[in-house]
Amino acid sequence: MLRNISAWHVIIVVLVVVLLFGAKRLPDLAKSVGQSMKIFKHEVKDLRDDDAPATTTTATPPVAPPGVTAVGAPPAVPPTVEPQYVTPVRPTTEPTEGNAPPKA
């Protein structure tokens, strides 16, 4: 896409910018664009620094209070399993009106 841009295209774009903003405002416009780029680069650098793992800090892991296990560790005492009541299923020999398959 950018391979087809010639010098004439650049000249036309510069003329349009000069006509839109005027020759007096172009230095101020360039200055504000430069400041914006500087701020943008600074913010991108900060984001990259935030994503990088911190290797300089050596924090000790917190000690868990008694009776609490670490995440992913097996529990200290296996939980007791209470017997559960299961509802018996009543066999049906012939479909009734409530449980008959739909008629085609």
Coordinates of C-alpha atoms in Angstrom, one line a residue:
M1 CA 0.0 0.0 0.0
L2 CA 2.8 2.5 0.9
R3 CA 4.9 1.4 -2.1
N4 CA 2.8 3.5 -4.5
I5 CA 3.4 6.8 -2.7
S6 CA 5.4 9.2 -4.8
A7 CA 6.8 12.7 -4.1
W8 CA 3.8 14.3 -5.7
H9 CA 1.5 12.6 -3.1
V10 CA 3.7 14.0 -0.3
I11 CA 3.6 17.5 -1.7
I12 CA -0.2 17.4 -2.1
V13 CA -0.6 16.2 1.5
V14 CA 1.7 19.0 2.8
L15 CA -0.2 21.6 0.8
V16 CA -3.5 20.4 2.2
V17 CA -2.1 20.6 5.8
V18 CA -0.8 24.1 5.2
L19 CA -4.2 25.2 3.8
L20 CA -6.1 23.7 6.7
F21 CA -4.0 24.9 9.6
G22 CA -2.1 27.8 8.2
A23 CA 1.6 28.5 8.1
K24 CA 1.6 30.2 11.5
R25 CA 0.1 27.3 13.4
L26 CA 2.3 24.6 11.9
P27 CA 5.2 25.0 14.4
D28 CA 2.7 24.7 17.3
L29 CA 1.1 21.7 15.7
A30 CA 4.5 20.0 15.3
K31 CA 5.4 20.8 18.9
S32 CA 2.2 19.3 20.3
V33 CA 2.5 16.2 18.1
G34 CA 6.1 15.7 19.4
Q35 CA 5.0 16.1 23.0
S36 CA 2.2 13.6 22.4
M37 CA 4.6 11.1 20.9
K38 CA 6.9 11.6 23.9
I39 CA 4.1 10.9 26.4
F40 CA 2.9 7.9 24.4
K41 CA 6.4 6.4 24.3
H42 CA 6.7 6.9 28.1
E43 CA 3.4 5.2 28.8
V44 CA 4.3 2.2 26.5
K45 CA 7.6 1.9 28.4
D46 CA 5.7 1.9 31.7
L47 CA 3.3 -0.8 30.5
R48 CA 6.2 -3.0 29.5
D49 CA 7.9 -2.4 32.8
D50 CA 4.7 -3.4 34.6
D51 CA 4.5 -6.6 32.6
A52 CA 8.1 -7.6 33.2
P53 CA 8.5 -10.0 36.2
A54 CA 10.1 -8.4 39.2
T55 CA 13.4 -10.2 39.8
T56 CA 15.0 -7.8 42.3
T57 CA 12.5 -8.3 45.1
T58 CA 12.8 -11.4 47.3
A59 CA 9.6 -11.7 49.3
T60 CA 9.1 -14.5 51.8
P61 CA 5.9 -16.4 51.3
P62 CA 3.2 -15.6 54.0
V63 CA 2.8 -18.2 56.7
A64 CA -0.7 -19.7 56.8
P65 CA -2.5 -19.7 60.1
P66 CA -3.0 -23.1 61.8
G67 CA -5.7 -25.3 60.2
V68 CA -5.4 -23.6 56.8
T69 CA -3.6 -25.3 53.9
A70 CA -1.9 -23.7 51.0
V71 CA -3.7 -23.4 47.7
G72 CA -3.3 -26.6 45.7
A73 CA -2.0 -28.6 48.7
P74 CA -4.0 -31.7 49.8
P75 CA -6.1 -31.1 52.9
A76 CA -4.6 -32.0 56.2
V77 CA -7.5 -34.2 57.2
P78 CA -9.7 -35.9 54.6
P79 CA -13.3 -34.7 54.7
T80 CA -15.8 -37.1 56.2
V81 CA -18.4 -38.3 53.7
E82 CA -21.9 -38.4 54.9
P83 CA -24.2 -41.0 53.4
Q84 CA -26.7 -39.4 51.1
Y85 CA -30.3 -40.3 50.7
V86 CA -31.2 -41.5 47.2
T87 CA -34.8 -41.4 46.0
P88 CA -35.7 -44.9 44.6
V89 CA -36.9 -45.0 41.0
R90 CA -40.2 -46.7 40.4
P91 CA -40.1 -48.9 37.3
T92 CA -43.0 -48.4 34.9
T93 CA -44.2 -51.2 32.8
E94 CA -46.4 -49.3 30.4
P95 CA -46.3 -45.6 29.5
T96 CA -49.0 -43.6 31.1
E97 CA -50.4 -40.2 29.9
G98 CA -47.7 -38.3 31.9
N99 CA -44.6 -40.1 30.6
A100 CA -45.7 -41.2 27.1
P101 CA -43.5 -40.1 24.2
P102 CA -45.0 -37.5 21.9
K103 CA -47.1 -38.7 19.1
A104 CA -45.8 -38.0 15.6

